[in-house]
């Protein structure tokens, strides 16, 4: 069995507004997105934790502004954690990595439905990117 079990996700918020920047002649757009992760408070009465992963892009120098947040629910199974890795470490890595493909898909769907060049984020190590972002903000 898995130590962290993904119970599903929901879209917490979507906000989209067209901007002034135009796509380049090759159809590509340059973007400067921000990603963030928030961990809900663990309830001592149950083993469930909510993890929110968000994507933000401001309108300045971007073809649009967008904010999307998705919240996933995860169950930590203490008895399965035979390596004593711990809930916090597992959520920081596994939960974020599990949520990222859903966020990517939603970003693409929203931009496609807005009748602009769809934004397809590449696959990336979101966990490492968030770590680097936290390090550079210190």
PDB file of C-alpha atoms in Angstrom:
ATOM      1  CA  UNK A   1       0.000   0.000   0.000  1.00  0.00           C
ATOM      2  CA  UNK A   2       1.034   3.607  -0.461  1.00  0.00           C
ATOM      3  CA  UNK A   3       2.028   5.790   2.465  1.00  0.00           C
ATOM      4  CA  UNK A   4       0.320   8.806   0.860  1.00  0.00           C
ATOM      5  CA  UNK A   5      -2.975   8.107  -0.870  1.00  0.00           C
ATOM      6  CA  UNK A   6      -4.393  10.646  -3.321  1.00  0.00           C
ATOM      7  CA  UNK A   7      -8.130  11.025  -2.712  1.00  0.00           C
ATOM      8  CA  UNK A   8      -8.820  13.454  -5.562  1.00  0.00           C
ATOM      9  CA  UNK A   9      -8.701  17.156  -6.341  1.00  0.00           C
ATOM     10  CA  UNK A  10     -10.972  20.105  -6.964  1.00  0.00           C
ATOM     11  CA  UNK A  11     -10.445  23.409  -8.698  1.00  0.00           C
ATOM     12  CA  UNK A  12     -10.403  26.058  -5.976  1.00  0.00           C
ATOM     13  CA  UNK A  13     -10.211  29.119  -8.226  1.00  0.00           C
ATOM     14  CA  UNK A  14      -9.818  30.138 -11.857  1.00  0.00           C
ATOM     15  CA  UNK A  15      -9.272  33.728 -12.934  1.00  0.00           C
ATOM     16  CA  UNK A  16      -8.370  34.679 -16.522  1.00  0.00           C
ATOM     17  CA  UNK A  17      -8.050  38.053 -18.221  1.00  0.00           C
ATOM     18  CA  UNK A  18      -6.707  38.828 -21.673  1.00  0.00           C
ATOM     19  CA  UNK A  19      -3.638  41.076 -21.714  1.00  0.00           C
ATOM     20  CA  UNK A  20      -1.939  43.365 -24.193  1.00  0.00           C
ATOM     21  CA  UNK A  21       1.221  41.412 -25.040  1.00  0.00           C
ATOM     22  CA  UNK A  22       0.998  39.567 -28.329  1.00  0.00           C
ATOM     23  CA  UNK A  23       2.253  36.165 -29.344  1.00  0.00           C
ATOM     24  CA  UNK A  24       5.477  36.084 -31.309  1.00  0.00           C
ATOM     25  CA  UNK A  25       5.368  35.539 -35.061  1.00  0.00           C
ATOM     26  CA  UNK A  26       6.229  31.855 -34.571  1.00  0.00           C
ATOM     27  CA  UNK A  27       3.075  31.404 -32.474  1.00  0.00           C
ATOM     28  CA  UNK A  28       4.979  31.018 -29.229  1.00  0.00           C
ATOM     29  CA  UNK A  29       4.511  33.147 -26.166  1.00  0.00           C
ATOM     30  CA  UNK A  30       7.007  34.083 -23.506  1.00  0.00           C
ATOM     31  CA  UNK A  31       5.624  33.837 -20.023  1.00  0.00           C
ATOM     32  CA  UNK A  32       6.795  34.471 -16.488  1.00  0.00           C
ATOM     33  CA  UNK A  33       4.615  32.292 -14.257  1.00  0.00           C
ATOM     34  CA  UNK A  34       4.758  31.799 -10.507  1.00  0.00           C
ATOM     35  CA  UNK A  35       3.917  28.554  -8.740  1.00  0.00           C
ATOM     36  CA  UNK A  36       3.011  28.235  -5.091  1.00  0.00           C
ATOM     37  CA  UNK A  37       2.055  25.423  -2.738  1.00  0.00           C
ATOM     38  CA  UNK A  38       0.119  25.651   0.514  1.00  0.00           C
ATOM     39  CA  UNK A  39      -0.459  22.841   2.963  1.00  0.00           C
ATOM     40  CA  UNK A  40      -3.663  22.780   4.971  1.00  0.00           C
ATOM     41  CA  UNK A  41      -3.598  22.141   8.673  1.00  0.00           C
ATOM     42  CA  UNK A  42      -3.469  18.468   9.543  1.00  0.00           C
ATOM     43  CA  UNK A  43      -6.385  17.471  11.708  1.00  0.00           C
ATOM     44  CA  UNK A  44      -5.309  15.256  14.619  1.00  0.00           C
ATOM     45  CA  UNK A  45      -8.676  13.463  14.418  1.00  0.00           C
ATOM     46  CA  UNK A  46      -8.015  12.137  10.894  1.00  0.00           C
ATOM     47  CA  UNK A  47      -5.114  11.456   8.555  1.00  0.00           C
ATOM     48  CA  UNK A  48      -6.232  13.765   5.745  1.00  0.00           C
ATOM     49  CA  UNK A  49      -4.374  16.852   4.531  1.00  0.00           C
ATOM     50  CA  UNK A  50      -5.351  19.296   1.802  1.00  0.00           C
ATOM     51  CA  UNK A  51      -2.584  20.561  -0.488  1.00  0.00           C
ATOM     52  CA  UNK A  52      -3.174  23.561  -2.766  1.00  0.00           C
ATOM     53  CA  UNK A  53      -1.000  24.087  -5.839  1.00  0.00           C
ATOM     54  CA  UNK A  54      -1.424  27.371  -7.691  1.00  0.00           C
ATOM     55  CA  UNK A  55      -0.251  29.012 -10.915  1.00  0.00           C
ATOM     56  CA  UNK A  56      -0.128  32.783 -11.281  1.00  0.00           C
ATOM     57  CA  UNK A  57       0.777  34.949 -14.226  1.00  0.00           C
ATOM     58  CA  UNK A  58       0.378  38.725 -14.192  1.00  0.00           C
ATOM     59  CA  UNK A  59      -0.753  40.676 -17.232  1.00  0.00           C
ATOM     60  CA  UNK A  60       2.345  42.868 -17.530  1.00  0.00           C
ATOM     61  CA  UNK A  61       4.552  41.517 -20.332  1.00  0.00           C
ATOM     62  CA  UNK A  62       2.345  38.455 -20.687  1.00  0.00           C
ATOM     63  CA  UNK A  63      -0.436  37.851 -23.235  1.00  0.00           C
ATOM     64  CA  UNK A  64      -2.905  37.298 -20.382  1.00  0.00           C
ATOM     65  CA  UNK A  65      -3.201  37.124 -16.632  1.00  0.00           C
ATOM     66  CA  UNK A  66      -4.262  33.910 -15.011  1.00  0.00           C
ATOM     67  CA  UNK A  67      -4.623  32.472 -11.559  1.00  0.00           C
ATOM     68  CA  UNK A  68      -5.533  28.836 -11.081  1.00  0.00           C
ATOM     69  CA  UNK A  69      -5.516  26.959  -7.790  1.00  0.00           C
ATOM     70  CA  UNK A  70      -6.301  23.300  -7.304  1.00  0.00           C
ATOM     71  CA  UNK A  71      -6.605  21.530  -3.970  1.00  0.00           C
ATOM     72  CA  UNK A  72      -5.849  17.867  -3.563  1.00  0.00           C
ATOM     73  CA  UNK A  73      -6.813  15.710  -0.620  1.00  0.00           C
ATOM     74  CA  UNK A  74      -4.266  13.218   0.653  1.00  0.00           C
ATOM     75  CA  UNK A  75      -4.365  10.562   3.328  1.00  0.00           C
ATOM     76  CA  UNK A  76      -1.178   9.800   5.246  1.00  0.00           C
ATOM     77  CA  UNK A  77      -0.976   6.220   6.485  1.00  0.00           C
ATOM     78  CA  UNK A  78       1.372   6.227   9.452  1.00  0.00           C
ATOM     79  CA  UNK A  79       1.462   2.446   9.705  1.00  0.00           C
ATOM     80  CA  UNK A  80       2.663   2.182   6.075  1.00  0.00           C
ATOM     81  CA  UNK A  81       5.567   4.596   6.610  1.00  0.00           C
ATOM     82  CA  UNK A  82       8.070   1.901   7.547  1.00  0.00           C
ATOM     83  CA  UNK A  83      10.990   4.145   6.532  1.00  0.00           C
ATOM     84  CA  UNK A  84       9.766   6.884   8.904  1.00  0.00           C
ATOM     85  CA  UNK A  85       9.972   9.450   6.120  1.00  0.00           C
ATOM     86  CA  UNK A  86       7.162  11.470   7.684  1.00  0.00           C
ATOM     87  CA  UNK A  87       4.014  13.134   6.463  1.00  0.00           C
ATOM     88  CA  UNK A  88       5.546  16.561   5.814  1.00  0.00           C
ATOM     89  CA  UNK A  89       8.343  15.237   3.610  1.00  0.00           C
ATOM     90  CA  UNK A  90       6.016  12.958   1.650  1.00  0.00           C
ATOM     91  CA  UNK A  91       3.475  15.726   1.064  1.00  0.00           C
ATOM     92  CA  UNK A  92       6.195  18.172   0.001  1.00  0.00           C
ATOM     93  CA  UNK A  93       7.387  15.821  -2.701  1.00  0.00           C
ATOM     94  CA  UNK A  94       4.722  13.316  -3.689  1.00  0.00           C
ATOM     95  CA  UNK A  95       1.571  15.413  -3.276  1.00  0.00           C
ATOM     96  CA  UNK A  96       2.908  18.328  -5.298  1.00  0.00           C
ATOM     97  CA  UNK A  97       4.209  16.011  -8.027  1.00  0.00           C
ATOM     98  CA  UNK A  98       0.819  14.265  -8.204  1.00  0.00           C
ATOM     99  CA  UNK A  99      -1.125  17.535  -8.520  1.00  0.00           C
ATOM    100  CA  UNK A 100       1.062  19.182 -11.168  1.00  0.00           C
ATOM    101  CA  UNK A 101      -0.234  17.224 -14.227  1.00  0.00           C
ATOM    102  CA  UNK A 102      -3.814  18.216 -13.321  1.00  0.00           C
ATOM    103  CA  UNK A 103      -2.804  21.867 -13.046  1.00  0.00           C
ATOM    104  CA  UNK A 104      -0.993  21.712 -16.408  1.00  0.00           C
ATOM    105  CA  UNK A 105      -4.068  20.229 -18.058  1.00  0.00           C
ATOM    106  CA  UNK A 106      -6.397  22.882 -16.641  1.00  0.00           C
ATOM    107  CA  UNK A 107      -4.090  25.693 -17.775  1.00  0.00           C
ATOM    108  CA  UNK A 108      -4.106  24.291 -21.313  1.00  0.00           C
ATOM    109  CA  UNK A 109      -7.883  23.832 -21.329  1.00  0.00           C
ATOM    110  CA  UNK A 110      -8.609  27.365 -20.077  1.00  0.00           C
ATOM    111  CA  UNK A 111      -6.321  29.019 -22.618  1.00  0.00           C
ATOM    112  CA  UNK A 112      -7.681  26.860 -25.452  1.00  0.00           C
ATOM    113  CA  UNK A 113     -11.264  27.767 -24.534  1.00  0.00           C
ATOM    114  CA  UNK A 114     -10.286  31.456 -24.421  1.00  0.00           C
ATOM    115  CA  UNK A 115      -9.577  31.174 -28.162  1.00  0.00           C
ATOM    116  CA  UNK A 116      -5.929  32.156 -27.836  1.00  0.00           C
ATOM    117  CA  UNK A 117      -2.795  30.118 -28.450  1.00  0.00           C
ATOM    118  CA  UNK A 118      -3.136  27.378 -25.821  1.00  0.00           C
ATOM    119  CA  UNK A 119      -0.515  27.408 -23.132  1.00  0.00           C
ATOM    120  CA  UNK A 120       0.984  23.939 -22.772  1.00  0.00           C
ATOM    121  CA  UNK A 121       3.451  23.864 -19.928  1.00  0.00           C
ATOM    122  CA  UNK A 122       6.297  21.416 -20.367  1.00  0.00           C
ATOM    123  CA  UNK A 123       6.758  18.578 -17.952  1.00  0.00           C
ATOM    124  CA  UNK A 124       9.091  19.755 -15.226  1.00  0.00           C
ATOM    125  CA  UNK A 125      10.258  18.874 -11.775  1.00  0.00           C
ATOM    126  CA  UNK A 126       7.864  21.180  -9.943  1.00  0.00           C
ATOM    127  CA  UNK A 127       9.175  20.104  -6.536  1.00  0.00           C
ATOM    128  CA  UNK A 128      12.725  21.225  -7.384  1.00  0.00           C
ATOM    129  CA  UNK A 129      11.421  24.414  -8.980  1.00  0.00           C
ATOM    130  CA  UNK A 130       9.507  25.325  -5.818  1.00  0.00           C
ATOM    131  CA  UNK A 131      12.579  24.578  -3.674  1.00  0.00           C
ATOM    132  CA  UNK A 132      14.720  26.856  -5.863  1.00  0.00           C
ATOM    133  CA  UNK A 133      12.075  29.560  -5.722  1.00  0.00           C
ATOM    134  CA  UNK A 134      11.986  29.417  -1.911  1.00  0.00           C
ATOM    135  CA  UNK A 135      15.795  29.540  -1.755  1.00  0.00           C
ATOM    136  CA  UNK A 136      16.002  32.599  -4.010  1.00  0.00           C
ATOM    137  CA  UNK A 137      13.298  34.427  -2.006  1.00  0.00           C
ATOM    138  CA  UNK A 138      15.202  34.083   1.272  1.00  0.00           C
TER     139      UNK A 138
END
